Short mmCIF file of C-alpha atoms and ligand atoms in Angstrom, two decimals:
data_model
loop_
_atom_site.label_atom_id
_atom_site.label_comp_id
_atom_site.label_asym_id
_atom_site.label_seq_id
_atom_site.Cartn_x
_atom_site.Cartn_y
_atom_site.Cartn_z
CA MET A 1 -0.11 -0.05 -0.03
CA LYS A 2 1.26 3.36 -0.84
CA LYS A 3 1.97 5.75 1.88
CA ASP A 4 1.53 8.99 -0.13
CA LYS A 5 -2.02 9.67 1.00
CA LYS A 6 -2.49 12.90 2.94
CA PHE A 7 -3.89 10.99 5.94
CA TYR A 8 -0.66 9.32 6.88
CA ARG A 9 1.52 11.16 9.60
CA ASP A 10 5.00 12.17 8.55
CA SER A 11 6.05 12.11 12.14
CA LEU A 12 5.21 8.39 12.45
CA LYS A 13 7.27 7.22 9.19
CA GLU A 14 10.22 6.21 11.23
CA LEU A 15 8.28 4.64 14.31
CA LYS A 16 7.97 0.97 14.13
CA PRO A 17 5.06 -0.92 15.99
CA TYR A 18 6.30 -1.90 19.84
CA ASP A 19 8.09 -5.13 19.62
CA PRO A 20 7.25 -6.91 22.84
CA HIS A 21 9.70 -9.83 21.99
CA GLU A 22 7.07 -12.59 22.66
CA LEU A 23 9.36 -15.36 21.93
CA PRO A 24 9.16 -18.93 23.26
CA TYR A 25 11.13 -19.41 26.37
CA LYS A 26 11.78 -21.51 29.37
CA ILE A 27 13.00 -18.82 31.74
CA LYS A 28 11.60 -15.07 31.16
CA LEU A 29 14.15 -12.57 32.24
CA ASN A 30 13.33 -9.69 29.87
CA ALA A 31 10.71 -7.47 31.34
CA ASN A 32 11.70 -6.90 34.89
CA GLU A 33 8.79 -8.78 36.35
CA ASN A 34 8.62 -10.20 39.99
CA PRO A 35 9.72 -14.00 39.54
CA TYR A 36 7.94 -14.98 42.68
CA GLY A 37 4.49 -13.88 41.55
CA LEU A 38 1.60 -12.79 43.80
CA PRO A 39 1.39 -14.74 47.12
CA GLU A 40 -1.45 -17.12 47.14
CA GLU A 41 -3.34 -15.38 49.93
CA ILE A 42 -3.55 -12.17 47.88
CA ILE A 43 -4.75 -14.05 44.88
CA GLU A 44 -7.40 -15.73 47.01
CA GLU A 45 -8.56 -12.44 48.41
CA ILE A 46 -8.79 -11.00 44.77
CA LEU A 47 -10.76 -13.77 43.49
CA ARG A 48 -13.08 -13.81 46.50
CA LYS A 49 -13.94 -10.20 46.01
CA ALA A 50 -14.08 -10.37 42.22
CA LYS A 51 -17.18 -12.47 42.61
CA ASN A 52 -19.15 -9.32 43.78
CA LEU A 53 -18.05 -7.04 41.13
CA GLU A 54 -20.64 -5.32 38.82
CA TYR A 55 -19.25 -6.51 35.54
CA SER A 56 -22.11 -4.82 33.59
CA ARG A 57 -21.22 -1.43 34.89
CA TYR A 58 -18.43 1.04 33.88
CA PRO A 59 -15.37 1.04 36.15
CA ASN A 60 -15.09 3.86 38.65
CA ALA A 61 -13.75 6.64 36.46
CA ASN A 62 -11.14 7.94 38.81
CA SER A 63 -10.19 4.74 40.68
CA VAL A 64 -11.50 6.40 43.77
CA LYS A 65 -11.07 3.70 46.34
CA LEU A 66 -7.50 2.80 45.13
CA SER A 67 -6.69 6.55 44.86
CA GLU A 68 -7.63 6.94 48.48
CA ILE A 69 -5.69 4.24 49.79
CA VAL A 70 -2.44 4.90 47.89
CA SER A 71 -2.51 8.74 48.41
CA SER A 72 -3.30 8.58 51.96
CA PHE A 73 -0.33 6.12 52.53
CA TRP A 74 1.88 8.71 51.18
CA GLY A 75 0.28 11.50 53.42
CA LEU A 76 -1.57 13.00 50.33
CA THR A 77 -5.15 13.15 49.22
CA ARG A 78 -7.23 12.00 46.15
CA ASP A 79 -6.37 15.50 44.56
CA ASN A 80 -2.87 14.32 44.25
CA ILE A 81 -3.08 11.17 42.20
CA VAL A 82 -4.12 9.60 39.02
CA ILE A 83 -4.25 5.95 38.48
CA GLY A 84 -3.30 4.75 34.94
CA ASN A 85 -3.48 1.65 33.02
CA GLY A 86 0.04 1.07 33.59
CA SER A 87 2.51 3.88 34.15
CA ASP A 88 2.95 3.86 30.40
CA GLU A 89 -0.37 5.28 29.97
CA LEU A 90 0.49 8.09 32.39
CA ILE A 91 3.67 8.98 30.48
CA ASP A 92 1.32 9.40 27.47
CA TYR A 93 -1.09 11.43 29.41
CA LEU A 94 1.67 13.83 30.87
CA ILE A 95 3.02 14.46 27.35
CA LYS A 96 -0.57 15.05 26.14
CA ALA A 97 -1.20 17.57 28.87
CA PHE A 98 2.11 19.28 29.14
CA SER A 99 3.81 19.09 25.77
CA GLU A 100 2.58 19.39 22.22
CA LYS A 101 3.76 19.40 18.52
CA GLY A 102 7.03 21.00 18.34
CA ARG A 103 7.74 21.27 22.00
CA ARG A 104 10.75 19.67 23.58
CA ILE A 105 10.96 16.77 25.86
CA ILE A 106 14.27 16.03 27.61
CA THR A 107 15.65 12.75 29.20
CA THR A 108 18.96 11.02 29.50
CA ALA A 109 20.64 8.54 27.27
CA PRO A 110 20.07 5.69 27.95
CA SER A 111 16.67 5.85 29.62
CA PHE A 112 13.18 4.09 29.54
CA ALA A 113 12.11 3.58 25.83
CA MET A 114 8.53 4.76 26.26
CA TYR A 115 9.51 8.47 26.90
CA LYS A 116 10.70 8.49 23.34
CA ILE A 117 7.88 6.50 21.72
CA TYR A 118 5.22 8.59 23.40
CA SER A 119 7.09 11.73 22.49
CA ILE A 120 7.10 10.91 18.96
CA ILE A 121 3.51 9.83 18.93
CA ASN A 122 2.47 13.17 20.31
CA GLY A 123 4.66 15.04 17.82
CA SER A 124 7.11 16.32 20.44
CA THR A 125 10.76 16.82 19.91
CA PHE A 126 12.65 14.37 21.82
CA VAL A 127 16.03 15.33 23.25
CA GLN A 128 18.53 13.02 25.15
CA ILE A 129 21.53 14.10 27.15
CA PRO A 130 24.12 11.22 27.53
CA LEU A 131 25.16 10.01 30.94
CA SER A 132 28.72 9.91 32.00
CA GLN A 133 30.53 7.02 30.16
CA SER A 134 32.46 5.99 33.44
CA ASN A 135 29.60 5.76 36.01
CA PHE A 136 26.34 6.55 34.23
CA SER A 137 26.11 9.84 36.35
CA LEU A 138 23.76 12.69 35.19
CA ASN A 139 25.04 15.79 33.46
CA GLU A 140 22.51 18.21 35.15
CA ASP A 141 24.22 21.25 33.56
CA LYS A 142 23.63 19.85 30.11
CA VAL A 143 19.92 18.92 30.95
CA LEU A 144 19.41 22.50 32.23
CA GLU A 145 20.87 23.95 29.23
CA GLU A 146 18.28 22.16 27.07
CA ALA A 147 15.53 22.45 29.59
CA LYS A 148 15.79 26.09 29.94
CA LYS A 149 15.09 26.77 26.15
CA GLU A 150 11.64 28.51 25.68
CA ASP A 151 10.04 25.46 23.76
CA SER A 152 10.96 22.90 26.41
CA SER A 153 8.12 21.29 28.24
CA ILE A 154 9.08 18.08 30.29
CA VAL A 155 12.12 16.51 31.82
CA PHE A 156 11.88 12.67 32.44
CA ILE A 157 14.15 11.17 35.05
CA ALA A 158 13.93 7.48 35.74
CA TYR A 159 15.01 7.18 39.48
CA PRO A 160 16.71 4.59 39.60
CA ASN A 161 17.46 4.91 35.95
CA ALA A 162 16.49 2.25 33.39
CA PRO A 163 18.36 0.33 31.83
CA THR A 164 21.49 1.59 33.86
CA GLY A 165 20.04 0.68 37.35
CA ASN A 166 21.67 3.54 39.11
CA TYR A 167 20.32 6.35 41.12
CA PHE A 168 21.31 9.93 40.05
CA ALA A 169 22.53 12.37 42.81
CA GLU A 170 19.59 13.80 44.52
CA ASP A 171 21.06 17.41 44.51
CA LYS A 172 21.34 17.28 40.67
CA ILE A 173 17.72 16.39 40.27
CA ILE A 174 16.65 19.08 42.71
CA LYS A 175 18.64 21.62 40.75
CA ILE A 176 16.72 20.47 37.60
CA ILE A 177 13.48 20.89 39.41
CA GLU A 178 14.33 24.26 40.68
CA GLU A 179 15.98 25.77 37.74
CA SER A 180 14.58 24.11 34.63
CA GLY A 181 11.14 25.92 34.36
CA CYS A 182 9.85 22.57 33.01
CA LEU A 183 7.60 19.81 34.50
CA VAL A 184 9.98 17.37 36.07
CA VAL A 185 8.73 13.59 36.10
CA VAL A 186 10.69 11.51 38.39
CA ASP A 187 9.88 8.00 37.38
CA GLU A 188 10.16 5.73 40.44
CA ALA A 189 9.21 2.47 38.86
CA TYR A 190 11.81 0.57 40.82
CA TYR A 191 11.29 2.43 44.12
CA GLU A 192 10.79 -0.82 46.17
CA PHE A 193 14.15 -2.14 45.37
CA GLY A 194 16.12 0.98 46.81
CA GLU A 195 13.59 2.87 48.62
CA LYS A 196 14.83 6.40 47.72
CA THR A 197 12.05 8.77 46.77
CA PHE A 198 11.14 12.27 45.91
CA VAL A 199 7.45 11.92 47.09
CA PRO A 200 8.01 14.12 50.22
CA LEU A 201 9.11 16.95 47.91
CA ILE A 202 5.69 17.14 46.09
CA SER A 203 4.35 19.85 48.39
CA GLN A 204 7.61 21.92 48.04
CA TYR A 205 7.58 22.30 44.26
CA ASP A 206 4.73 23.13 41.75
CA ASN A 207 6.45 21.26 38.89
CA LEU A 208 7.21 17.86 40.24
CA VAL A 209 5.48 14.55 39.41
CA ILE A 210 6.43 11.07 40.78
CA LEU A 211 5.44 7.96 38.72
CA ARG A 212 5.08 4.53 40.25
CA THR A 213 4.02 1.11 38.98
CA PHE A 214 2.44 -2.17 40.25
CA SER A 215 4.29 -4.12 37.46
CA LYS A 216 7.63 -4.56 39.07
CA ALA A 217 7.86 -5.35 42.91
CA TYR A 218 4.07 -5.55 43.30
CA SER A 219 3.82 -8.48 40.84
CA LEU A 220 0.87 -7.18 38.91
CA ALA A 221 2.17 -6.43 35.37
CA SER A 222 -0.42 -8.43 33.82
CA LEU A 223 -3.39 -6.19 35.08
CA ARG A 224 -1.72 -2.83 34.13
CA VAL A 225 -1.69 -0.23 36.98
CA GLY A 226 0.48 2.67 37.75
CA TYR A 227 -0.09 5.94 39.46
CA LEU A 228 1.38 9.29 39.45
CA LEU A 229 1.45 11.78 42.41
CA SER A 230 1.65 15.53 42.14
CA ASN A 231 -0.07 18.87 43.22
CA PRO A 232 -3.78 19.31 42.58
CA GLU A 233 -3.12 21.74 39.71
CA ILE A 234 -1.01 19.33 37.78
CA ILE A 235 -3.45 16.47 38.47
CA ASN A 236 -6.39 18.60 37.19
CA GLU A 237 -4.50 19.10 33.86
CA VAL A 238 -3.74 15.23 33.52
CA ARG A 239 -7.36 14.64 34.20
CA LYS A 240 -8.30 16.76 31.17
CA VAL A 241 -6.49 14.28 28.85
CA LYS A 242 -7.34 11.07 30.63
CA SER A 243 -9.64 8.40 29.18
CA PRO A 244 -12.81 8.46 31.36
CA PHE A 245 -12.73 4.68 32.44
CA ASN A 246 -9.13 4.03 31.84
CA VAL A 247 -8.43 1.41 34.58
CA ASN A 248 -10.91 -1.64 34.59
CA THR A 249 -12.95 -2.69 37.80
CA PHE A 250 -11.01 -5.97 38.21
CA SER A 251 -7.57 -4.28 37.97
CA GLN A 252 -8.54 -1.58 40.57
CA LEU A 253 -9.84 -4.20 43.00
CA ALA A 254 -6.54 -6.35 42.55
CA ALA A 255 -4.21 -3.20 42.92
CA GLN A 256 -6.05 -2.46 46.14
CA ALA A 257 -5.67 -5.87 47.55
CA VAL A 258 -1.94 -5.81 46.63
CA PHE A 259 -1.52 -2.38 48.15
CA GLU A 260 -3.21 -3.28 51.33
CA ASN A 261 -1.19 -6.52 51.68
CA LYS A 262 2.07 -5.15 50.41
CA GLU A 263 3.95 -6.20 53.75
CA ILE A 264 3.58 -9.77 52.39
CA LEU A 265 5.56 -8.85 49.38
CA LYS A 266 8.53 -7.65 51.30
CA ASP A 267 9.87 -11.17 51.48
CA SER A 268 10.00 -11.63 47.81
CA ILE A 269 11.57 -8.05 47.39
CA GLU A 270 14.31 -8.87 49.94
CA LYS A 271 14.96 -12.17 47.99
CA ILE A 272 15.34 -10.36 44.77
CA ILE A 273 17.85 -7.93 46.17
CA LYS A 274 19.93 -10.77 47.72
CA GLU A 275 19.83 -12.77 44.28
CA ARG A 276 20.60 -9.40 42.47
CA GLU A 277 23.89 -9.15 44.43
CA ARG A 278 24.84 -12.78 44.09
CA LEU A 279 24.06 -12.47 40.26
CA ILE A 280 26.32 -9.52 39.81
CA ASN A 281 29.19 -11.15 41.69
CA ARG A 282 28.73 -14.44 39.69
CA ILE A 283 28.60 -12.67 36.33
CA ASN A 284 31.77 -10.55 37.21
CA GLU A 285 33.62 -13.66 37.84
CA LEU A 286 33.01 -14.69 34.16
CA PRO A 287 35.52 -13.35 31.61
CA SER A 288 33.99 -11.10 28.93
CA PHE A 289 31.06 -9.89 30.99
CA LYS A 290 30.74 -7.03 33.25
CA ALA A 291 27.62 -6.51 35.38
CA HIS A 292 27.19 -3.06 36.64
CA PRO A 293 25.90 -2.18 40.06
CA SER A 294 21.96 -2.10 40.32
CA ARG A 295 19.39 -0.55 42.69
CA THR A 296 16.71 -2.26 40.78
CA ASN A 297 15.39 -5.85 39.96
CA PHE A 298 17.59 -6.15 36.69
CA VAL A 299 21.26 -6.02 35.86
CA LEU A 300 22.87 -4.29 33.18
CA VAL A 301 25.51 -6.57 31.72
CA GLU A 302 28.16 -5.30 29.35
CA VAL A 303 29.28 -7.56 26.76
CA GLY A 304 31.35 -5.67 24.29
CA SER A 305 30.67 -5.54 20.56
CA LYS A 306 27.24 -5.57 19.03
CA GLU A 307 28.22 -8.99 17.43
CA ASN A 308 29.14 -10.46 20.90
CA THR A 309 25.96 -9.08 22.44
CA ASP A 310 23.86 -10.69 19.59
CA LEU A 311 25.76 -13.81 19.90
CA VAL A 312 25.16 -14.18 23.80
CA TYR A 313 21.51 -13.08 23.32
CA ASN A 314 20.86 -15.69 20.70
CA ASN A 315 22.92 -18.45 22.44
CA LEU A 316 20.68 -17.86 25.50
CA LEU A 317 17.58 -17.86 23.69
CA LYS A 318 18.58 -21.19 22.29
CA GLN A 319 18.87 -22.39 25.83
CA GLY A 320 15.33 -21.09 26.57
CA ILE A 321 16.58 -18.02 28.38
CA LEU A 322 14.83 -14.85 27.43
CA VAL A 323 16.94 -11.60 28.11
CA GLN A 324 16.82 -8.07 26.52
CA THR A 325 19.38 -6.41 24.33
CA VAL A 326 19.95 -2.79 25.02
CA SER A 327 21.86 -0.19 23.17
CA ASP A 328 21.43 3.46 22.63
CA PRO A 329 23.33 5.40 19.86
CA ALA A 330 22.63 8.64 21.82
CA PHE A 331 24.77 7.16 24.63
CA SER A 332 27.30 5.20 22.68
CA THR A 333 27.83 3.63 19.35
CA SER A 334 30.51 1.37 20.60
CA ARG A 335 28.86 0.05 23.89
CA TYR A 336 26.38 -2.76 23.77
CA PHE A 337 24.46 -4.36 26.75
CA LEU A 338 22.12 -6.98 27.73
CA ARG A 339 19.39 -6.03 30.53
CA ILE A 340 18.81 -9.22 32.61
CA THR A 341 15.91 -9.35 35.12
CA VAL A 342 16.76 -10.90 38.48
CA GLY A 343 15.03 -14.16 38.59
CA ASN A 344 14.53 -16.54 41.49
CA LYS A 345 17.46 -18.69 42.55
CA GLU A 346 16.95 -21.57 40.31
CA GLU A 347 16.47 -19.17 37.23
CA ASN A 348 19.46 -17.21 38.13
CA ASP A 349 21.66 -20.49 38.39
CA ILE A 350 20.38 -21.66 34.91
CA LEU A 351 21.27 -18.13 33.64
CA ILE A 352 24.80 -18.32 34.88
CA LYS A 353 25.27 -21.70 33.53
CA GLY A 354 23.98 -20.34 30.26
CA LEU A 355 26.46 -17.46 30.26
CA GLU A 356 29.18 -19.91 31.15
CA ASN A 357 28.24 -22.10 28.28
CA VAL A 358 28.49 -19.23 25.71
CA SER A 359 31.87 -17.97 26.81
CA LYS A 360 33.09 -21.71 26.85
CA ASN A 361 31.75 -22.58 23.52
CA ARG A 362 32.99 -19.42 21.81
CA PRO A 363 35.43 -17.22 23.84
CA LEU A 364 34.29 -13.52 23.50
CA THR A 365 37.02 -10.85 22.98
CA ARG A 366 37.27 -8.43 25.96
CA LEU A 367 35.95 -5.28 24.35
CA ILE A 368 34.24 -4.25 27.55
CA TYR A 369 34.54 -0.37 28.36
CA LYS A 370 37.09 -0.22 31.03
CA LEU A 371 35.92 2.01 34.14
C1 PLP B 1 11.50 3.21 34.21
C2 PLP B 1 10.12 2.60 33.96
N1 PLP B 1 9.04 3.39 33.92
C3 PLP B 1 7.82 2.82 33.66
C4 PLP B 1 7.81 1.58 33.18
C5 PLP B 1 6.37 1.12 32.72
O1 PLP B 1 5.54 0.20 33.66
P1 PLP B 1 4.05 -0.08 33.51
O2 PLP B 1 3.98 -1.62 33.44
O3 PLP B 1 3.60 0.50 34.69
O4 PLP B 1 3.51 0.65 32.32
C6 PLP B 1 8.86 0.71 33.08
C7 PLP B 1 8.74 -0.71 32.91
O5 PLP B 1 9.66 -1.38 32.46
C8 PLP B 1 10.14 1.29 33.52
O6 PLP B 1 11.12 0.49 33.45
#
């Protein structure tokens, strides 16, 4: 079909449909999900309560009960929160509400892929500021240089950053909040694995938004629930662009049950953190791999060249282990990585064996960036 018709958008020409990498696997370590799943007692509570839902009625439009439970936990009110169909949806809403065609959105390189995708979809200009090559730290002066330009609208900062797994210095982020003149979105998707947060600063700044998700530590990726916290003025703007019934009734109920029982999840979070450290140490014992430190539930593993990265990815896939390749030319055209979710102990042991097999069968040249 020819695409010279006037109804096609030029700005979508280069964009490819999102590839979820839904390949056959035995062990899934590519999407940063919680390998332990929801505890049985929470599943039972959800299913028991689900019997009494009004399936013929539209969902509560603003997820009022869930909003109350979550916002009050953070010492806030319903006027400080929007619940989304995953935090992905909230990224889209923020761009729709605060950016528009031709306005600039700024983030780091590398960073979470959906900032770019939703920027392109909404016609915004996407600008990336590379992190330091030596330790993935934030160049706040460069971010500010871009953010202070008249047509800049939003700065997205993942905290900890994905896929690098590190926290940026708090004072650098505060400087960006104070001086950029932009809406600053601090995406705390992996909060539970490091527990550093900007939530207490919401009342202090009128341009700060915090993003959270139920998809990672809270084991609820399948039901797509995330939330954002901010001041009532920002919340009101987001509600203007929100789909009326964006979060379905079942997801609202399940997220409520998870949030109310989140103490039970502490055990799996602790196990993931322990396993993360073990995995990093074990990977760093292998030649040809460098696992970077992480404050999340994934590990960024540097493999060297693109060829070697593809080789390791394909070789693991043949062994039934699904991981994720990550590279971002805006960060480097010579550094290639695998992003590997921390699995349970058994899965991690199989992964380590898998990596050993790859380097045994075809020794990889050491092209890893020297710190
Ligand atoms: C930094 C970051 N933000 C947001 C998300 C999206 O999460 P959700 O499942 O809530 O859309 C992810 C998921 O990988 C992420 O890594």
